XYZ file of C-alpha atoms in Angstrom:
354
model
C 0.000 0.000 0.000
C 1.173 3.264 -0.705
C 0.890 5.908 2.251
C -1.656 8.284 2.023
C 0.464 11.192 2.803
C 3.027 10.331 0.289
C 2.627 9.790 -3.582
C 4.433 8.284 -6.001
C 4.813 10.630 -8.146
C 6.371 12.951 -5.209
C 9.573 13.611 -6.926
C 12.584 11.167 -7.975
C 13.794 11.090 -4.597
C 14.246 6.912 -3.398
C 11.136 4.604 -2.615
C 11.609 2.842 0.356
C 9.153 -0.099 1.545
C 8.044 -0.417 5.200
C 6.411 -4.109 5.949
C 5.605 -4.160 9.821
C 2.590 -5.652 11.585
C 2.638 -2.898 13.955
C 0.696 -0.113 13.247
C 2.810 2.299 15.789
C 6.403 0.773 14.528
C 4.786 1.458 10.880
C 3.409 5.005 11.463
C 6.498 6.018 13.093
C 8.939 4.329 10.574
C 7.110 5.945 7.388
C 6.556 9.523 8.998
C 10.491 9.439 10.045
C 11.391 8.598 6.366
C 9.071 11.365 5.073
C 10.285 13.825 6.896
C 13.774 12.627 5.489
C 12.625 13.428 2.358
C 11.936 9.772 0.748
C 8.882 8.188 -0.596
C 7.013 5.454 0.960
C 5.231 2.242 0.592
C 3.946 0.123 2.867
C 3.067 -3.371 3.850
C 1.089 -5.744 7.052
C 2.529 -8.581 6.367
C 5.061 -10.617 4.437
C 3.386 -12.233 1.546
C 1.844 -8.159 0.552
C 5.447 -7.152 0.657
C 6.520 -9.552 -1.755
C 3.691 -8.542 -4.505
C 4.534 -4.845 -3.953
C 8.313 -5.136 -3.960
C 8.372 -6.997 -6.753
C 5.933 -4.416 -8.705
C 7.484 -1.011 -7.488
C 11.097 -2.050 -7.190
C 11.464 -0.095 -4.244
C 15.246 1.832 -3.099
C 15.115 0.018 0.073
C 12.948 -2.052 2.351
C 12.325 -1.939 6.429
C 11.401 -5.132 7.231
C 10.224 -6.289 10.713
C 11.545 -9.683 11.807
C 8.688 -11.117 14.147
C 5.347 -11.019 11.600
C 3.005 -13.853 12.039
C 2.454 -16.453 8.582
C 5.256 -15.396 7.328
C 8.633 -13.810 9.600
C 11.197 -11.296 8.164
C 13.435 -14.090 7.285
C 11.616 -15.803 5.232
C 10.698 -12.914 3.118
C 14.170 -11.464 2.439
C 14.997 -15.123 1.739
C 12.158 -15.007 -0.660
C 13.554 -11.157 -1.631
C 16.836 -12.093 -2.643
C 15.803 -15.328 -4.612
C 13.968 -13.737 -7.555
C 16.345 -11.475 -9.941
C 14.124 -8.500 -10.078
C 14.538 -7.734 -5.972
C 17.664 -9.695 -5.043
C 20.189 -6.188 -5.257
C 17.188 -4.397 -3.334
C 18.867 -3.516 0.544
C 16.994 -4.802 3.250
C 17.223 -2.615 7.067
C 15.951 -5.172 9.558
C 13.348 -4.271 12.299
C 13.822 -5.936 15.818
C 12.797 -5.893 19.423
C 14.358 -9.345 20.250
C 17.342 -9.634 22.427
C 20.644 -8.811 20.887
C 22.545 -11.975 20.184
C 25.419 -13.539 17.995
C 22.520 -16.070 17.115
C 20.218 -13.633 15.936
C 23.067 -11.057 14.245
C 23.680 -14.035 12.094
C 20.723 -15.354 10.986
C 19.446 -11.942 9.716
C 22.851 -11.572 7.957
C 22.916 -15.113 6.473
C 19.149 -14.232 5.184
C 20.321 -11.429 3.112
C 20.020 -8.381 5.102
C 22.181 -5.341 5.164
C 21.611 -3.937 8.278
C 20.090 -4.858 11.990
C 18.052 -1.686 13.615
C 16.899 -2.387 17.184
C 13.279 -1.608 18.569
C 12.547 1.066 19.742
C 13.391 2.669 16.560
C 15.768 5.944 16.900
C 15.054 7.970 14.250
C 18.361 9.342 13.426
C 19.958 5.893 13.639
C 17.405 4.782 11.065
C 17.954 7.739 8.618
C 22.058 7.323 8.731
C 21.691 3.663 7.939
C 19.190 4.183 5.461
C 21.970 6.465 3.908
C 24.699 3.907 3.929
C 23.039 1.067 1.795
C 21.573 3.428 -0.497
C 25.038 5.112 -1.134
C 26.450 1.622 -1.547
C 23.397 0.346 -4.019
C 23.784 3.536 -5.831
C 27.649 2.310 -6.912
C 26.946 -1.052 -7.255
C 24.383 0.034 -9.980
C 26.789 1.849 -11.630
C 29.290 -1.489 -11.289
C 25.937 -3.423 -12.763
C 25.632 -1.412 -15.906
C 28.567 -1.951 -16.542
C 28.811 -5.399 -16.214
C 25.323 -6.531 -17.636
C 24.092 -3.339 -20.262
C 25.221 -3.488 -23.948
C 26.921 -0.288 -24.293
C 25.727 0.266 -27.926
C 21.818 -0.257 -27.260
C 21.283 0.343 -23.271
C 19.642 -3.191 -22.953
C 21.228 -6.163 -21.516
C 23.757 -7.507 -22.560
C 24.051 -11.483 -23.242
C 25.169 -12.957 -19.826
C 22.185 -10.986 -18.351
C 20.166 -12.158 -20.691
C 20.947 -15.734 -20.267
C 19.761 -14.777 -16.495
C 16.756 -13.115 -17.205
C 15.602 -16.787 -18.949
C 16.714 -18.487 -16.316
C 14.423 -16.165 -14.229
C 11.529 -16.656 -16.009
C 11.759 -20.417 -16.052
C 11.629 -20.345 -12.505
C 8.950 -17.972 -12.556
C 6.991 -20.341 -14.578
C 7.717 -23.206 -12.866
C 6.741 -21.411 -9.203
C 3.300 -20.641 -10.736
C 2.516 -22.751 -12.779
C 2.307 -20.017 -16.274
C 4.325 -19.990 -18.956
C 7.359 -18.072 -20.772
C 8.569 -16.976 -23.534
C 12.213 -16.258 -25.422
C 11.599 -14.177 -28.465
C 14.607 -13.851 -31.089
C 14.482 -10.815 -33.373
C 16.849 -10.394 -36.244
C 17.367 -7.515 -38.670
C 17.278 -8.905 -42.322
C 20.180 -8.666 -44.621
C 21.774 -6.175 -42.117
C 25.438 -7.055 -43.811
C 24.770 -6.088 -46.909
C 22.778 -2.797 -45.689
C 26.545 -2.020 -44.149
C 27.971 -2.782 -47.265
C 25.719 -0.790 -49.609
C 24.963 2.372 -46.855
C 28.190 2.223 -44.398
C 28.252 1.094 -40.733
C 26.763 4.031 -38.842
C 23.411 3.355 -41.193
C 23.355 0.026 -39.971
C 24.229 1.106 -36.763
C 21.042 3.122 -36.512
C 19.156 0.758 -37.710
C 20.497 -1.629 -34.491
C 19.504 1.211 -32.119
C 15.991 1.695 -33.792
C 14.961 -1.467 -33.540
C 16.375 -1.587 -29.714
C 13.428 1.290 -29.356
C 10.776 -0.340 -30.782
C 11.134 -2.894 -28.649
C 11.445 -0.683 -25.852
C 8.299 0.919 -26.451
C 6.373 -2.753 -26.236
C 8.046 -3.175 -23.080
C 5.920 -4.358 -19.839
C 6.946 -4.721 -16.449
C 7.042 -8.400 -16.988
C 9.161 -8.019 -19.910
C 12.903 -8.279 -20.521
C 15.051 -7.035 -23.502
C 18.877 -7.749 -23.978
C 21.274 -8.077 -26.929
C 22.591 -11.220 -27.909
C 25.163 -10.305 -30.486
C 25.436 -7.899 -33.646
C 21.641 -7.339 -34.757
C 20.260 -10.255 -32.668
C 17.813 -8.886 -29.873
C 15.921 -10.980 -27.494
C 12.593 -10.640 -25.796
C 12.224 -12.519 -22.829
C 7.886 -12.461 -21.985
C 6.812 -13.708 -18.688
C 3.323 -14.996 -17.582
C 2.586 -15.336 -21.499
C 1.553 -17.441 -23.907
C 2.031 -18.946 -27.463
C -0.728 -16.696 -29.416
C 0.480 -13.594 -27.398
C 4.322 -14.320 -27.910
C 3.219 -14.613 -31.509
C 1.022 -11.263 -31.399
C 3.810 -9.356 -29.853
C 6.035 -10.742 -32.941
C 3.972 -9.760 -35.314
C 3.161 -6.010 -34.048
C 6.986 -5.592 -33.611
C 7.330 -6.537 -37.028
C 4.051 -4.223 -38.842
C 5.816 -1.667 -36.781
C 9.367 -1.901 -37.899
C 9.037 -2.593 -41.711
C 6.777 0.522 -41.491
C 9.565 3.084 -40.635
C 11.183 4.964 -43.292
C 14.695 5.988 -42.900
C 16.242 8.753 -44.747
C 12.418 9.743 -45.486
C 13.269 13.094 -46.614
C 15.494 12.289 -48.979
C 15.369 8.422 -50.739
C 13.519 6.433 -48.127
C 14.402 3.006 -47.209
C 12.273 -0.023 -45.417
C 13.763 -2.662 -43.919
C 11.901 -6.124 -42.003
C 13.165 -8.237 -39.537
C 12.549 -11.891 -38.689
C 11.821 -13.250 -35.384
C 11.423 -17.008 -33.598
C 9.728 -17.850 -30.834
C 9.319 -20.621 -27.746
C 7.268 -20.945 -25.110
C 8.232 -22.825 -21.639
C 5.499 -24.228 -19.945
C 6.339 -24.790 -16.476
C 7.314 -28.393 -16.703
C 10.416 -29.296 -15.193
C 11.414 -31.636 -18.090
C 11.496 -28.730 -20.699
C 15.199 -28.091 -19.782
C 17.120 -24.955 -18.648
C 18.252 -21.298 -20.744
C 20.366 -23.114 -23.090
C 17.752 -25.201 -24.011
C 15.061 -22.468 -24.363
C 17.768 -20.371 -26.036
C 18.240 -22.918 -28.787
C 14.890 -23.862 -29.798
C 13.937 -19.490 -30.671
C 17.100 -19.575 -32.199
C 15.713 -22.474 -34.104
C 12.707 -20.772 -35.138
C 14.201 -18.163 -35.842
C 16.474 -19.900 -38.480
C 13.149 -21.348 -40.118
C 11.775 -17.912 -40.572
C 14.641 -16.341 -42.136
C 14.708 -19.590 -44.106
C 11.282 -19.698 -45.316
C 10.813 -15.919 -46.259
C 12.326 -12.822 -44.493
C 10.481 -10.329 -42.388
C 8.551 -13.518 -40.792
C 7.596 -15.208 -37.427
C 8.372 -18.707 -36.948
C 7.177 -21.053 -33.546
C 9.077 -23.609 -32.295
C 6.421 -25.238 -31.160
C 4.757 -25.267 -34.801
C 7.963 -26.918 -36.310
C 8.120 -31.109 -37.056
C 10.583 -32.915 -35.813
C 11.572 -33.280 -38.981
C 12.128 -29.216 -39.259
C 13.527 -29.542 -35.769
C 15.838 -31.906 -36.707
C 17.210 -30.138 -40.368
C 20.102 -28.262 -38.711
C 18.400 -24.812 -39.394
C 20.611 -23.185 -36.802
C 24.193 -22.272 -37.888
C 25.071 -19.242 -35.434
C 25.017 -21.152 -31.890
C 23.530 -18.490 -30.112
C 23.081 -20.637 -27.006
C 25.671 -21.610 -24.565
C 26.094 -25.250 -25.203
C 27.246 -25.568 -28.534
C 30.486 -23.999 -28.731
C 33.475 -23.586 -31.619
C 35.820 -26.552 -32.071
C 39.682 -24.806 -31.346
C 41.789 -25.461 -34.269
C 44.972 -25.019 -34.951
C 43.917 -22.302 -38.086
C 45.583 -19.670 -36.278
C 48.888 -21.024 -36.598
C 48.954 -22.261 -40.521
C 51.038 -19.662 -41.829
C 53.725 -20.913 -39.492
C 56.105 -23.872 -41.086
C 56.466 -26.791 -38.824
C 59.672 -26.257 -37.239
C 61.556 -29.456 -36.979
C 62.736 -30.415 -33.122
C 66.559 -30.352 -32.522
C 67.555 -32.463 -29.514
C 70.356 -31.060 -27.318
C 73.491 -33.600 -26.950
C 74.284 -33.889 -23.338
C 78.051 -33.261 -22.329
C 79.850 -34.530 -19.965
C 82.094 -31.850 -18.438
């Protein structure tokens, strides 16, 4: 719940979620924080936490320990197993004794900090200050490390995650998932004929579009050169296909250099759905069968969608896929690097006896 005295829309300053069964810890804890200067949500209970953390994707979260159903531990256990709220900081809330027993458990649970009952309200607002500081530079660390520089959107490795992620997610609920694969037609000759920077902006429009279908159950990364993937969660197979098709009407329909000699391009795309069965395999696996798809539609006609589940096993089993873009299936080493070089024959050194 959000508090009635502060809106979301406030300003930009950091969101910070208060879950407490008390009603005086809770009152006390939120006015302190808007005083501060932050914005506030707030939760009764562990389980309403969980749903709102994981749709507002708040700074920071003050979690009491002792909550009946479901205690603090359990929920930043919970917190720090799903990918969209495991960097989130959580501040613990206590009025149990202080003990080495209980200064490791919430540690070894995931927390940050440990904030004893009653709260002080300067102590609160300085530790609140610390983790933010800190999650501020490690999300400066984590673009670097997981955004494509080019585009903005992940890059592979984070990718790969965000699948993994939403097989889990499907499995946990019982829903299903989908990997899209989009792939800009012909984009090596476009570089040939128009230069790289053309083709460049062509990358980064495409990277848009996609952005602009984005939901909050949606991920987006880069795979490699003009390869973007769509990763859909709580979906299914006519909506994955949908989304591929209105992509699609939407992309072939922009005219570059309009002014001037205007130029359409398409793009192809493959698509599989994970249905929550533990048998279906892991990210690799999903990985491979939209690149599969993929393969089929640039195969059968450019600027198409192709399903993985609509293939044969036949089609399945042609070899359609020639660029690997799953982990599994990696390059052979060779020697090629070295064939330039003449075999140099061995000399063996004569021992001496001195």
């Amino acid at each position: 719940m959000t508090d009635a005295g502060q809106s979301l829309d406030h300003n930009d300053a950091p969101l910070i979620l208060v879950v407490d069964d008390s009603e005086d810890t809770m009152r006390l804890v939120v006015k302190t924080l808007q005083v501060a200067g932050y914005r506030t949500l707030w939760a009764e209970d562990g389980a309403t936490g969980l749903v709102i953390a994981e749709k507002y994707q708040p700074d920071a979260i003050v979690l009491d320990v002792q909550m009946p159903d479901m205690d603090g531990f359990k929920v930043c256990e919970e917190l720090k197993s799903r990918l969209n709220t495991a960097d989130i900081p959580v501040l613990f809330l206590t009025g149990l004794k202080d003990s080495d027993e209980l200064v490791t458990r919430c540690y070894e649970s995931g927390a940050h900090d440990l904030i004893p009952k009653p709260v002080r309200r300067t102590w609160l607002v300085a530790r609140l200050q610390v983790v933010l500081r800190e999650r501020a530079l490690r999300e400066v660390y984590k673009r670097l490390a997981t955004q494509d520089p080019q585009t903005g959107l992940d890059n592979r490795r984070q990718t790969f995650l965000s699948i993994t992620d939403a097989i889990i997610t499907a499995r946990r609920n019982q829903t299903r998932s989908a990997v899209i694969l989009g792939d800009i037609n012909k984009l090596a000759d476009i570089n040939l004929k128009y230069g790289y920077e053309f083709g460049d902006e062509i990358i980064l429009t495409f990277a848009r579009i996609l952005r602009r279908f984005m939901s909050a159950e949606c991920k987006i990364g880069r795979i490699a050169g003009n390869t973007l993937a769509v990763i859909l969660k709580n979906t299914d197979e006519a909506r994955a296909r949908e989304f591929c098709e209105r992509i699609e009407r939407t992309f072939s329909a922009i005219a570059f250099d309009a002014a001037t000699s205007p130029k359409h391009f398409t793009a192809s795309f493959g698509v599989a759905v994970f249905d929550g069965a533990a048998s279906n395999g892991d990210a690799d696996d999903f990985m491979s069968q939209a690149d599969l798809a993929l393969s089929k539609a640039k195969s059968v006609g450019r600027g198409g969608v192709a399903s993985y589940w609509e293939m044969t096993p036949a089609e399945r089993d042609s070899g359609f896929s020639g660029k690997r873009r799953s982990r599994k299936r990696r390059r052979i080493r060779t020697d090629r690097t070295f064939v330039a070089l003449e075999p140099q024959p061995q000399i063996e050194a004569e021992n001496t006896v001195g």
